[in-house]
Short mmCIF file of C-alpha atoms and ligand atoms in Angstrom, two decimals:
data_model
loop_
_atom_site.label_atom_id
_atom_site.label_comp_id
_atom_site.label_asym_id
_atom_site.label_seq_id
_atom_site.Cartn_x
_atom_site.Cartn_y
_atom_site.Cartn_z
CA MET A 1 63.45 124.00 113.11
CA ALA A 2 66.10 121.73 113.95
CA VAL A 3 68.26 119.68 111.02
CA ASP A 4 69.68 116.63 111.01
CA LEU A 5 72.96 117.60 112.25
CA VAL A 6 75.18 120.19 112.41
CA VAL A 7 79.28 120.07 112.63
CA ARG A 8 80.71 123.25 114.37
CA ASN A 9 83.87 124.44 115.77
CA CYS A 10 86.24 123.25 112.61
CA THR A 11 88.43 125.52 109.83
CA VAL A 12 86.58 124.80 106.59
CA VAL A 13 88.74 123.95 103.94
CA THR A 14 88.23 124.65 100.52
CA PRO A 15 90.34 125.40 97.23
CA ALA A 16 88.80 128.60 97.85
CA GLY A 17 90.22 129.04 101.31
CA ARG A 18 89.90 128.27 104.80
CA THR A 19 86.89 129.74 107.28
CA PRO A 20 88.00 129.60 111.24
CA ASP A 21 84.86 129.10 113.25
CA ALA A 22 83.31 127.48 111.17
CA GLY A 23 80.73 124.09 110.43
CA VAL A 24 78.03 122.76 108.08
CA ALA A 25 74.31 121.53 108.12
CA VAL A 26 73.07 118.76 107.19
CA GLU A 27 69.23 117.63 106.12
CA ASP A 28 68.37 114.49 104.57
CA GLY A 29 72.00 113.82 103.74
CA ASP A 30 72.36 116.64 101.97
CA ILE A 31 74.48 119.94 102.58
CA VAL A 32 72.16 122.98 104.02
CA ALA A 33 74.36 125.59 105.36
CA VAL A 34 78.47 126.14 105.62
CA GLY A 35 79.44 128.94 107.53
CA ARG A 36 80.42 130.68 111.00
CA SER A 37 79.79 127.86 114.25
CA ASP A 38 77.16 130.72 115.24
CA ARG A 39 75.36 131.00 112.39
CA LEU A 40 74.18 127.38 111.75
CA PRO A 41 70.66 126.06 112.54
CA ASP A 42 69.84 123.90 115.74
CA ALA A 43 70.61 120.40 114.93
CA ASP A 44 69.43 116.88 116.27
CA ARG A 45 72.98 116.10 116.88
CA VAL A 46 75.38 118.58 116.88
CA VAL A 47 79.18 117.51 117.13
CA ASP A 48 81.81 120.02 118.32
CA ALA A 49 85.12 119.07 115.63
CA ASP A 50 87.47 120.90 118.64
CA GLY A 51 89.08 123.38 116.31
CA ASN A 52 89.87 120.34 113.73
CA VAL A 53 90.07 120.88 109.82
CA LEU A 54 86.33 119.97 108.12
CA VAL A 55 87.31 119.37 104.19
CA PRO A 56 85.01 118.10 101.41
CA GLY A 57 84.65 114.06 101.40
CA ILE A 58 88.06 112.24 99.99
CA VAL A 59 87.33 110.94 96.78
CA ASP A 60 90.15 107.80 95.85
CA CYS A 61 89.13 107.13 91.90
CA HIS A 62 92.15 104.27 92.23
CA ILE A 63 91.15 101.69 94.18
CA HIS A 64 91.07 97.12 93.88
CA ASN A 65 88.98 96.49 95.80
CA ARG A 66 88.48 92.94 94.38
CA GLU A 67 85.18 91.99 94.40
CA PRO A 68 83.85 89.88 92.16
CA GLY A 69 86.08 86.92 92.78
CA LEU A 70 89.04 87.56 94.36
CA GLU A 71 87.22 88.24 97.93
CA TYR A 72 90.50 86.09 99.24
CA LYS A 73 92.30 89.62 99.13
CA GLU A 74 89.78 91.90 100.00
CA ASP A 75 85.91 92.56 98.79
CA TRP A 76 83.60 95.85 98.94
CA GLU A 77 82.61 95.54 102.60
CA SER A 78 86.56 95.55 103.62
CA ALA A 79 87.86 97.65 101.35
CA THR A 80 84.92 100.57 101.85
CA ARG A 81 85.62 100.02 105.80
CA ALA A 82 89.19 100.81 105.06
CA ALA A 83 88.14 103.72 102.86
CA ALA A 84 85.54 105.05 106.03
CA ALA A 85 88.81 104.69 108.40
CA GLY A 86 90.98 106.48 106.64
CA GLY A 87 88.61 109.59 105.64
CA VAL A 88 87.34 108.68 101.86
CA THR A 89 84.10 109.03 101.48
CA THR A 90 83.97 107.91 97.99
CA VAL A 91 86.28 105.03 96.21
CA VAL A 92 86.17 103.63 92.61
CA GLY A 93 87.11 100.13 91.94
CA MET A 94 89.23 99.21 89.00
CA PRO A 95 87.96 96.11 86.40
CA ASN A 96 90.65 93.59 87.00
CA THR A 97 88.58 91.12 89.30
CA ASP A 98 87.19 87.56 88.46
CA PRO A 99 85.58 88.14 86.38
CA VAL A 100 86.95 91.07 84.72
CA ILE A 101 84.25 93.81 83.99
CA ASP A 102 84.34 94.14 80.34
CA ARG A 103 80.36 93.80 79.98
CA PRO A 104 77.16 95.21 81.67
CA GLU A 105 76.32 91.91 83.59
CA HIS A 106 80.01 92.35 85.48
CA LEU A 107 79.41 95.56 86.13
CA GLU A 108 76.11 94.91 87.50
CA LEU A 109 76.77 92.05 89.94
CA LYS A 110 80.23 94.33 91.01
CA PHE A 111 77.43 97.48 91.89
CA GLU A 112 75.06 94.55 93.74
CA ARG A 113 77.66 93.74 95.86
CA GLY A 114 78.88 97.34 96.58
CA GLU A 115 75.20 98.05 97.13
CA ALA A 116 74.95 95.21 99.65
CA THR A 117 78.17 96.43 101.99
CA ALA A 118 79.62 98.96 101.35
CA HIS A 119 80.39 101.27 104.22
CA VAL A 120 81.21 104.85 101.90
CA ASP A 121 79.39 105.75 98.63
CA PHE A 122 81.49 103.96 95.16
CA GLN A 123 81.95 103.60 91.56
CA SER A 124 83.13 101.07 88.91
CA TYR A 125 85.87 101.56 85.73
CA ALA A 126 85.05 98.77 82.99
CA VAL A 127 88.05 97.66 81.14
CA VAL A 128 88.15 97.82 76.95
CA THR A 129 89.94 94.73 75.54
CA SER A 130 90.50 93.77 71.97
CA GLU A 131 86.78 91.89 72.75
CA ASN A 132 84.71 94.26 73.63
CA LEU A 133 84.94 97.41 71.36
CA ASP A 134 81.32 96.69 70.50
CA LEU A 135 80.08 96.84 74.07
CA ILE A 136 80.86 100.10 74.86
CA PRO A 137 77.91 101.76 74.32
CA ASP A 138 75.81 98.88 76.56
CA ILE A 139 78.55 99.48 79.35
CA ASP A 140 77.91 102.98 79.80
CA GLU A 141 73.97 102.31 79.62
CA ALA A 142 74.91 100.29 82.61
CA GLY A 143 76.47 103.22 84.25
CA ALA A 144 79.97 102.57 84.01
CA LEU A 145 82.01 105.74 85.25
CA GLY A 146 85.01 105.39 82.75
CA TYR A 147 86.55 102.94 80.92
CA LYS A 148 90.39 101.35 81.52
CA VAL A 149 92.58 100.12 79.66
CA PHE A 150 95.78 97.99 80.70
CA LEU A 151 99.59 98.54 78.31
CA GLY A 152 101.34 96.19 79.42
CA SER A 153 101.54 93.34 81.26
CA THR A 154 100.22 93.93 84.85
CA VAL A 155 98.42 91.88 88.06
CA GLY A 156 95.61 90.39 86.83
CA ASP A 157 96.69 89.77 82.69
CA VAL A 158 93.93 91.50 81.01
CA PRO A 159 95.34 91.39 77.64
CA PRO A 160 95.99 95.11 76.27
CA PRO A 161 94.22 95.97 73.05
CA ASN A 162 96.86 96.51 69.83
CA ASP A 163 97.05 100.66 68.61
CA GLY A 164 94.54 100.52 66.38
CA GLU A 165 91.84 98.76 68.87
CA ILE A 166 92.81 102.24 71.18
CA LEU A 167 92.00 104.31 68.76
CA GLU A 168 88.52 102.64 68.14
CA ALA A 169 88.09 102.73 71.69
CA MET A 170 88.88 106.24 71.72
CA GLU A 171 85.85 106.93 68.92
CA ARG A 172 83.33 105.13 70.56
CA ILE A 173 84.51 106.34 74.57
CA ARG A 174 84.31 109.81 73.02
CA GLU A 175 80.35 109.38 71.75
CA THR A 176 79.67 108.24 75.85
CA GLY A 177 81.41 112.12 76.86
CA LYS A 178 82.87 109.55 79.70
CA ARG A 179 86.84 109.42 80.20
CA LEU A 180 89.73 106.48 79.16
CA GLY A 181 92.29 105.82 82.06
CA PHE A 182 95.31 103.83 80.97
CA HIS A 183 97.84 101.92 82.79
CA GLU A 184 100.61 103.24 81.19
CA GLU A 185 103.32 101.49 80.77
CA ASN A 186 105.02 100.04 76.78
CA GLY A 187 104.44 96.55 77.27
CA GLU A 188 107.17 95.40 75.43
CA ILE A 189 109.67 97.23 77.06
CA ILE A 190 108.47 95.57 80.09
CA ASP A 191 108.37 91.94 78.91
CA HIS A 192 111.86 92.23 77.03
CA TYR A 193 113.49 93.64 79.97
CA THR A 194 111.83 91.04 82.34
CA ALA A 195 112.67 88.26 80.28
CA GLN A 196 116.32 90.22 79.80
CA PHE A 197 116.75 90.35 83.52
CA LYS A 198 115.30 87.11 84.29
CA ALA A 199 117.87 85.27 82.09
CA ASP A 200 120.45 87.08 83.72
CA GLY A 201 120.01 86.24 87.36
CA ARG A 202 118.76 89.55 88.12
CA ASN A 203 115.91 88.77 91.07
CA ASP A 204 116.53 91.57 93.36
CA PRO A 205 113.38 93.85 94.55
CA ILE A 206 115.16 96.47 92.57
CA ASP A 207 115.47 94.82 89.40
CA HIS A 208 112.19 94.59 89.24
CA SER A 209 111.62 98.29 89.26
CA HIS A 210 113.97 98.93 86.10
CA SER A 211 112.60 96.59 84.58
CA ARG A 212 109.81 98.94 84.34
CA PRO A 213 112.15 102.06 82.86
CA VAL A 214 110.75 105.68 82.94
CA ILE A 215 110.97 106.02 79.29
CA ALA A 216 108.13 102.66 79.40
CA GLU A 217 105.82 104.66 81.11
CA GLN A 218 106.74 108.27 79.39
CA GLU A 219 106.22 106.97 76.05
CA ALA A 220 102.84 105.20 76.39
CA VAL A 221 101.61 108.62 78.43
CA GLU A 222 103.03 110.27 75.12
CA ARG A 223 101.48 107.85 72.56
CA MET A 224 98.25 107.89 74.74
CA ILE A 225 98.17 111.54 73.90
CA THR A 226 98.81 111.92 70.80
CA PHE A 227 96.25 109.64 70.18
CA ALA A 228 93.67 111.80 71.95
CA GLU A 229 94.44 115.12 70.07
CA GLU A 230 94.10 112.82 67.15
CA THR A 231 90.57 111.04 68.06
CA GLY A 232 89.08 113.99 70.40
CA ALA A 233 88.88 111.45 73.51
CA LYS A 234 89.13 112.45 77.36
CA VAL A 235 91.66 110.72 78.60
CA HIS A 236 93.50 109.61 81.77
CA MET A 237 96.73 108.97 83.28
CA PHE A 238 96.63 106.70 86.18
CA HIS A 239 99.62 106.49 88.87
CA VAL A 240 101.62 108.42 86.92
CA SER A 241 104.99 107.89 88.68
CA SER A 242 107.97 109.63 87.14
CA GLY A 243 108.47 113.22 86.53
CA SER A 244 109.28 112.41 82.80
CA ALA A 245 105.99 111.46 82.05
CA ALA A 246 104.71 114.28 84.36
CA GLU A 247 106.43 116.52 81.78
CA ALA A 248 104.77 114.77 79.26
CA VAL A 249 101.62 114.78 80.48
CA ALA A 250 102.28 118.70 81.23
CA ARG A 251 102.99 119.07 76.90
CA GLY A 252 99.51 117.37 76.30
CA LYS A 253 97.53 119.79 78.44
CA ALA A 254 99.84 123.12 77.08
CA ARG A 255 98.72 121.32 73.45
CA GLY A 256 94.87 121.54 74.41
CA VAL A 257 94.34 117.87 74.61
CA ASP A 258 91.61 117.01 77.60
CA VAL A 259 94.39 114.75 79.59
CA THR A 260 94.31 114.49 83.13
CA ALA A 261 96.82 112.59 85.52
CA GLU A 262 97.10 111.39 88.77
CA THR A 263 99.83 109.94 91.13
CA THR A 264 99.65 108.37 94.26
CA PRO A 265 101.33 108.82 98.40
CA HIS A 266 103.74 106.48 97.47
CA TYR A 267 105.31 108.23 94.66
CA LEU A 268 105.78 111.19 96.95
CA TRP A 269 106.78 109.88 99.81
CA PHE A 270 109.50 107.09 98.41
CA THR A 271 111.92 106.90 96.30
CA GLU A 272 113.60 103.27 95.23
CA ASP A 273 115.89 103.32 97.80
CA VAL A 274 112.64 101.92 99.50
CA MET A 275 113.84 98.43 97.60
CA HIS A 276 116.27 97.91 99.19
CA GLU A 277 114.79 98.86 102.94
CA LYS A 278 111.75 97.04 102.69
CA GLY A 279 112.10 94.76 99.74
CA ASN A 280 109.41 92.90 97.60
CA VAL A 281 106.89 94.91 100.11
CA ALA A 282 106.97 97.91 98.44
CA ARG A 283 106.59 96.42 94.35
CA ILE A 284 104.31 97.69 92.81
CA GLN A 285 103.84 98.66 88.94
CA PRO A 286 105.08 101.05 87.95
CA PRO A 287 107.75 100.71 90.81
CA ILE A 288 108.66 103.94 92.77
CA ARG A 289 111.31 106.18 91.47
CA ASP A 290 114.54 107.78 91.60
CA ALA A 291 114.95 111.05 93.68
CA GLU A 292 115.43 112.98 90.75
CA GLU A 293 112.04 111.59 88.77
CA GLN A 294 110.47 112.30 93.23
CA GLU A 295 111.83 115.70 92.90
CA THR A 296 110.11 116.66 89.19
CA LEU A 297 107.16 114.54 89.96
CA TRP A 298 107.15 117.16 92.96
CA ASP A 299 107.70 120.51 90.07
CA VAL A 300 106.15 119.55 87.51
CA GLY A 301 103.06 117.39 89.00
CA ILE A 302 102.23 118.89 91.74
CA ASP A 303 103.98 122.93 91.88
CA ASP A 304 103.14 123.13 88.73
CA GLY A 305 99.68 121.96 87.88
CA ALA A 306 100.19 118.59 85.49
CA ILE A 307 98.66 116.14 88.31
CA ASP A 308 94.80 116.63 88.84
CA CYS A 309 94.04 113.80 91.44
CA ILE A 310 96.07 111.79 94.17
CA ALA A 311 94.81 108.72 94.20
CA THR A 312 96.14 105.36 95.94
CA ASP A 313 96.02 102.45 93.61
CA HIS A 314 94.47 100.37 97.00
CA ALA A 315 96.33 97.05 96.30
CA PRO A 316 96.13 94.43 98.27
CA HIS A 317 97.14 90.96 98.44
CA THR A 318 97.79 88.10 100.66
CA PRO A 319 101.35 88.02 103.21
CA GLU A 320 101.83 84.73 101.25
CA GLU A 321 101.98 86.68 97.29
CA LYS A 322 103.67 89.71 99.04
CA LYS A 323 106.00 86.98 100.21
CA VAL A 324 106.44 89.00 103.24
CA ASP A 325 108.80 86.24 105.14
CA ASP A 326 111.07 86.47 102.72
CA PRO A 327 111.17 90.65 101.48
CA PHE A 328 114.48 90.41 99.57
CA GLY A 329 114.39 86.96 97.96
CA ASN A 330 113.78 86.56 94.38
CA THR A 331 111.00 89.02 93.42
CA TRP A 332 110.12 87.40 90.03
CA ASP A 333 108.02 85.30 92.77
CA ALA A 334 106.07 88.25 94.69
CA ILE A 335 103.49 89.54 93.55
CA SER A 336 102.80 93.75 93.08
CA GLY A 337 100.93 96.11 94.86
CA PHE A 338 99.93 96.96 98.26
CA VAL A 339 97.40 98.99 100.68
CA GLY A 340 96.72 102.72 100.84
CA LEU A 341 93.43 103.57 101.92
CA GLU A 342 94.19 104.59 105.45
CA THR A 343 97.32 105.87 104.84
CA GLU A 344 96.31 108.71 101.99
CA VAL A 345 95.22 111.26 104.43
CA PRO A 346 97.78 111.32 106.32
CA VAL A 347 100.68 111.05 103.92
CA MET A 348 99.44 114.13 102.11
CA LEU A 349 98.39 115.84 105.25
CA THR A 350 101.93 115.44 106.25
CA PHE A 351 103.77 116.98 103.41
CA VAL A 352 101.14 119.65 103.90
CA ASP A 353 102.51 120.09 107.70
CA ARG A 354 105.91 120.34 105.75
CA GLY A 355 104.72 122.99 103.66
CA ARG A 356 105.39 121.11 100.64
CA LEU A 357 102.00 121.92 99.54
CA THR A 358 99.13 124.16 101.19
CA MET A 359 96.34 122.28 102.59
CA GLU A 360 93.92 124.27 100.03
CA GLU A 361 95.51 122.52 96.69
CA TRP A 362 95.67 119.15 98.97
CA VAL A 363 92.07 119.20 99.32
CA ARG A 364 91.76 120.36 95.34
CA ARG A 365 93.68 116.97 94.60
CA HIS A 366 92.26 114.55 96.28
CA SER A 367 88.40 115.94 96.67
CA ILE A 368 87.32 118.38 93.85
CA ARG A 369 89.29 116.98 91.16
CA PRO A 370 88.57 113.35 91.08
CA ALA A 371 85.32 114.30 91.45
CA GLN A 372 85.42 116.51 88.66
CA VAL A 373 88.01 114.48 86.26
CA TRP A 374 85.32 111.39 86.72
CA GLY A 375 81.84 113.41 86.51
CA MET A 376 81.33 112.99 89.86
CA TYR A 377 81.44 116.64 90.74
CA PRO A 378 79.58 118.76 92.41
CA GLN A 379 77.45 115.75 94.38
CA LYS A 380 80.84 114.95 95.60
CA GLY A 381 83.66 117.03 96.49
CA SER A 382 82.67 120.55 96.44
CA LEU A 383 80.43 120.77 100.51
CA GLN A 384 78.20 122.70 97.85
CA VAL A 385 74.90 123.17 99.36
CA GLY A 386 72.40 120.84 98.08
CA THR A 387 74.83 118.62 97.30
CA ASP A 388 76.17 114.99 99.16
CA ALA A 389 76.81 115.79 102.81
CA ASP A 390 80.32 113.91 102.48
CA PHE A 391 83.03 114.76 104.69
CA THR A 392 86.25 114.74 106.25
CA ILE A 393 87.29 115.78 109.42
CA VAL A 394 91.11 116.01 110.04
CA ASP A 395 93.40 116.47 112.86
CA PRO A 396 96.15 117.78 110.71
CA GLU A 397 98.62 117.85 114.61
CA HIS A 398 97.91 114.47 115.13
CA GLU A 399 101.27 112.40 115.08
CA TRP A 400 101.37 108.61 114.83
CA THR A 401 103.56 105.89 114.04
CA LEU A 402 101.65 103.55 111.72
CA ASP A 403 101.01 99.57 113.33
CA ALA A 404 100.05 97.95 109.62
CA ASP A 405 97.70 95.35 112.43
CA ASP A 406 95.54 98.41 113.47
CA LEU A 407 94.68 98.54 109.68
CA HIS A 408 90.82 97.83 108.62
CA SER A 409 91.55 95.48 105.08
CA LYS A 410 91.58 91.92 104.72
CA ASN A 411 95.41 91.97 103.58
CA CYS A 412 97.53 94.97 105.34
CA VAL A 413 100.80 94.44 103.64
CA THR A 414 102.20 97.78 103.10
CA PRO A 415 105.71 99.88 102.84
CA PHE A 416 103.98 102.42 105.02
CA GLU A 417 104.53 100.40 108.65
CA GLY A 418 106.49 101.68 110.29
CA GLU A 419 105.99 105.41 108.76
CA SER A 420 105.75 108.44 110.78
CA PHE A 421 102.90 110.73 109.91
CA ARG A 422 101.56 114.34 111.48
CA GLY A 423 97.72 114.35 110.54
CA LYS A 424 94.63 112.10 110.82
CA ALA A 425 91.27 111.54 109.21
CA VAL A 426 89.10 111.25 113.01
CA THR A 427 85.53 112.02 111.21
CA THR A 428 84.19 110.57 107.82
CA VAL A 429 80.41 111.54 107.07
CA VAL A 430 78.75 110.24 104.37
CA ARG A 431 75.48 111.72 103.32
CA GLY A 432 75.08 112.98 106.49
CA GLU A 433 76.38 110.05 108.23
CA ILE A 434 79.05 109.64 110.46
CA VAL A 435 80.34 106.35 109.05
CA TYR A 436 83.95 106.86 111.00
CA GLU A 437 84.44 108.56 114.37
CA ASP A 438 86.68 107.60 117.72
CA GLY A 439 89.25 105.38 116.44
CA GLU A 440 85.83 103.02 114.90
CA VAL A 441 83.89 102.36 111.83
CA VAL A 442 80.73 103.20 113.40
CA GLY A 443 78.86 103.01 110.00
CA GLU A 444 76.39 100.31 108.40
CA SER A 445 77.68 98.08 105.84
CA GLY A 446 75.27 98.05 102.97
CA TYR A 447 74.95 101.77 103.68
CA GLY A 448 77.30 102.80 100.73
CA SER A 449 75.88 103.83 97.54
CA ARG A 450 76.43 103.61 93.91
CA VAL A 451 77.51 107.31 92.80
CA ASP A 452 74.83 107.63 90.13
CA VAL A 453 76.27 109.59 86.82
CA GLU A 454 74.79 110.62 83.37
O1 LIG B 501 100.69 97.44 91.71
C1 LIG B 501 99.85 97.06 90.66
N1 LIG B 501 99.35 95.97 91.52
N2 LIG B 501 99.66 97.06 89.66
C2 LIG B 501 98.70 97.18 88.75
O2 LIG B 501 98.57 97.74 87.89
C3 LIG B 501 97.45 96.21 89.28
C4 LIG B 501 98.22 96.21 90.55
C5 LIG B 501 96.76 94.68 91.05
O3 LIG B 501 95.69 95.13 91.15
O4 LIG B 501 97.44 94.81 92.23
ZN1 LIG B 502 96.00 100.32 89.80
#
């Protein structure tokens, strides 16, 4: 009897190691075998992977898909089209949309829109504010993957709850078994320096970075870890940008706190010098740090393991909002954030090629751990028999330079424009369906589905 799909002639990589001349077999959207090419069953469709590398589907737990309400920047269709083209099989959307995802009806609307148009599987966080603590059980019932608190002001202007409300939120979220993640920047520090810099006429792109110093991030990480230790809540630090914050996470883990953390490709790739080279195109919150902080982020975060996940913080804005016509103009007029879904795999493969981390360690951080941290494992991120047949085939030797016009998002402003990489996703498979191959998104809009979590 033939199965639906077999991919053969690739090196299969999981954290357990790599198996050359291997492949996977798929039936009804599930993995039914992983093993040597010559032992796989017959199939209706056989894909020869040409000696490339097959990894469990990339899981990006931090994207701003912008729908509902901000579709002029991006929507579920365009974000997940970019995901498919980037080798990403599952994405999790952030709640700073319009309306913000702060109640069951808004979450349900976001899910409905995703079911209608997404190309890959998806989920969403709900935001916690001063106004919705009592709604947490209902939001949980509606199926949120997890929760987010914005501690400092950022894009979307979601007001931060006070420390008492955060403690209460942790207690309530602990009861749901879910995890609470933070935009961890101390808002009072940022507001102080922003006002001071504006008054002093410090308006350069680098001034935006310096108005949000490392201590604002480090302090916020430490405070949230202290609260998590007190309440027993599971917490997550989104987009850790500095080595100092990674060290704070490591101290929390060493104390036995259930704290997980992510960093992004841009903090590992660029140093703050990029603000002088690319200006407000590279403006993001938290900002890109200096070389010393970056080195510690690599040492403590990646090598020693303080950082669990790689995610993009894919944050599309229009060229007008990014002020691309005048990238070194007044930074306070420009918006923060840029796209990342189609550069995350190439950046990480380039680091693998340079020997900064192993292929196995990359897969662990970009597929397995994100699925585990957010409760989607082993359905996602595992390549285990009986789970969703989500996988990404990459060509680790493909050398290329990014032309942002080739990206699939609605707005494609990115500081990775013109950067050169070694490695690229060539085929993306979601629940057994090929959604991207030969440079084309071939999957249907609406195929993507919400990941069900308990
Ligand atoms: O730079 C950022 N952009 N940081 C955030 O926290 C939000 C994001 C966005 O939504 O554009
Ligand atoms: Zn974000």
